[in-house]
Amino acid sequence: TDNKMVMLTIPQKYASSCVSVIRRYGSVKNDKWEASFWSGTVEVPAGLVQELFEKINAIAHGDIKSEILEGE
């Protein structure tokens, strides 16, 4: 299967809800909890990336930074 590596940054107030969703969709490779946000790199099957983005953006009202990492 073709997997994508996605880097995410989520504000703290939405992070715990989003991370529980993220863990259902993919594998968190490294993450850190900061005072104001959670950030992590997640390996997600390519076909599920869009659905994951829709779910976590709905939770966080679009207040998420995301980047698909190339060449992973």
XYZ file of N, CA and C in Angstrom:
216
model
N 0.838 -1.205 0.000
C 0.000 0.000 0.000
C 0.870 1.251 0.000
N 0.354 2.278 -0.606
C 1.072 3.547 -0.717
C 0.714 4.423 0.480
N 1.725 4.749 1.275
C 1.493 5.582 2.448
C 2.078 6.966 2.239
N 1.466 7.947 2.888
C 1.962 9.317 2.871
C 2.398 9.690 4.274
N 3.453 10.493 4.356
C 3.865 11.063 5.632
C 3.300 12.478 5.694
N 2.577 12.759 6.750
C 1.908 14.050 6.893
C 2.381 14.696 8.188
N 2.802 15.958 8.098
C 3.188 16.703 9.286
C 2.000 17.578 9.692
N 1.601 17.484 10.944
C 0.423 18.203 11.436
C 0.787 19.046 12.652
N 0.171 20.215 12.742
C 0.261 21.056 13.935
C -1.167 21.461 14.291
N -1.553 21.171 15.529
C -2.943 21.342 15.965
C -2.951 22.124 17.272
N -3.790 23.172 17.368
C -3.873 23.914 18.633
C -4.256 23.005 19.806
N -3.691 23.289 20.962
C -3.870 22.457 22.149
C -5.337 22.149 22.455
N -6.211 23.141 22.292
C -7.607 22.915 22.707
C -8.316 21.863 21.869
N -7.808 21.590 20.649
C -8.408 20.553 19.806
C -7.558 19.295 19.727
N -6.351 19.367 20.271
C -5.358 18.325 19.993
C -5.781 16.938 20.469
N -6.273 16.811 21.691
C -6.555 15.456 22.176
C -7.655 14.787 21.362
N -8.679 15.539 20.975
C -9.740 14.972 20.124
C -9.194 14.583 18.753
N -8.379 15.449 18.180
C -7.809 15.180 16.857
C -6.852 13.998 16.895
N -6.018 13.927 17.915
C -5.026 12.850 17.979
C -5.708 11.495 18.090
N -6.811 11.405 18.811
C -7.501 10.108 18.882
C -8.031 9.697 17.503
N -8.466 10.663 16.702
C -8.893 10.371 15.327
C -7.681 9.985 14.471
N -6.606 10.764 14.596
C -5.396 10.508 13.809
C -4.898 9.086 14.046
N -4.920 8.625 15.282
C -4.416 7.287 15.600
C -5.274 6.186 14.966
N -6.535 6.473 14.665
C -7.381 5.486 13.965
C -7.041 5.408 12.481
N -6.485 6.481 11.937
C -6.206 6.532 10.501
C -4.785 6.143 10.147
N -3.862 6.365 11.057
C -2.469 6.129 10.702
C -1.616 5.900 11.918
N -0.326 5.891 11.678
C 0.656 5.614 12.707
C 1.443 6.898 12.996
N 1.399 7.341 14.255
C 2.132 8.544 14.643
C 3.603 8.167 14.800
N 4.460 8.774 13.980
C 5.882 8.423 13.974
C 6.663 9.213 15.010
N 6.361 10.470 15.154
C 6.955 11.245 16.246
C 6.030 12.415 16.525
N 5.921 12.759 17.777
C 5.022 13.850 18.128
C 5.522 14.539 19.376
N 5.049 15.759 19.560
C 5.381 16.478 20.783
C 4.217 17.371 21.184
N 4.031 17.424 22.484
C 3.009 18.274 23.076
C 3.697 19.528 23.590
N 3.273 20.658 23.081
C 3.782 21.941 23.559
C 2.679 22.604 24.386
N 2.985 23.739 24.977
C 1.989 24.436 25.795
C 0.754 24.814 24.966
N 0.974 25.233 23.722
C -0.153 25.747 22.938
C -0.551 24.886 21.752
N 0.219 23.832 21.478
C -0.139 22.998 20.327
C 0.469 21.607 20.441
N -0.074 20.696 19.614
C 0.493 19.368 19.398
C 1.029 19.350 17.982
N 2.188 18.743 17.774
C 2.674 18.555 16.413
C 3.180 17.135 16.275
N 3.032 16.605 15.072
C 3.478 15.241 14.850
C 3.590 14.914 13.380
N 4.326 13.851 13.117
C 4.417 13.293 11.778
C 3.675 11.964 11.800
N 2.777 11.802 10.834
C 1.879 10.665 10.828
C 1.986 9.953 9.486
N 2.079 8.628 9.532
C 2.063 7.832 8.306
C 0.635 7.361 8.078
N 0.070 7.759 6.937
C -1.344 7.507 6.632
C -1.430 6.856 5.254
N -2.270 5.824 5.086
C -2.486 5.301 3.735
C -2.959 6.426 2.806
N -2.387 6.480 1.617
C -2.655 7.592 0.698
C -4.144 7.813 0.463
N -4.893 6.741 0.365
C -6.323 6.858 0.082
C -7.140 7.433 1.229
N -6.545 7.539 2.408
C -7.279 8.032 3.582
C -6.878 9.438 4.004
N -5.870 10.020 3.328
C -5.375 11.334 3.743
C -6.482 12.385 3.692
N -7.221 12.444 2.587
C -8.269 13.455 2.444
C -9.342 13.303 3.516
N -9.747 12.068 3.769
C -10.767 11.812 4.790
C -10.274 12.217 6.178
N -9.007 11.907 6.467
C -8.421 12.314 7.754
C -8.444 13.837 7.886
N -8.000 14.543 6.823
C -7.999 16.008 6.869
C -9.402 16.546 7.122
N -10.403 15.968 6.462
C -11.783 16.437 6.661
C -12.223 16.244 8.102
N -11.913 15.078 8.674
C -12.351 14.792 10.048
C -11.682 15.724 11.070
N -10.348 15.888 10.958
C -9.681 16.711 11.971
C -9.951 18.196 11.754
N -10.134 18.610 10.506
C -10.491 20.018 10.269
C -11.885 20.330 10.801
N -12.788 19.353 10.766
C -14.128 19.555 11.337
C -14.027 19.749 12.852
N -13.177 18.969 13.506
C -12.996 19.095 14.957
C -12.386 20.453 15.298
N -11.355 20.854 14.551
C -10.580 22.052 14.871
C -11.039 23.284 14.092
N -12.196 23.176 13.433
C -12.742 24.309 12.676
C -11.718 24.883 11.697
N -10.946 23.981 11.086
C -9.978 24.389 10.068
C -8.682 24.974 10.598
N -8.529 25.012 11.915
C -7.352 25.656 12.515
C -6.193 24.665 12.674
N -5.805 24.031 11.557
C -4.751 23.020 11.561
C -3.754 23.355 10.474
N -2.477 23.204 10.793
C -1.449 23.312 9.754
C -1.095 21.902 9.337
N -1.084 21.661 8.034
C -0.729 20.329 7.549
C 0.187 20.447 6.352
N 1.058 19.466 6.232
C 1.973 19.426 5.105
C 2.245 17.974 4.769
N 2.047 17.614 3.506
C 2.404 16.278 3.055
C 3.877 16.298 2.684
N 4.653 15.432 3.323
C 6.092 15.426 3.116
C 6.412 14.592 1.875
N 7.175 15.166 0.981
C 7.515 14.476 -0.257
C 8.712 13.569 -0.055
N 8.777 12.520 -0.863
C 9.944 11.668 -0.882
C 10.085 10.746 0.319
N 8.995 10.522 1.024
C 9.068 9.626 2.184
C 8.700 8.212 1.761
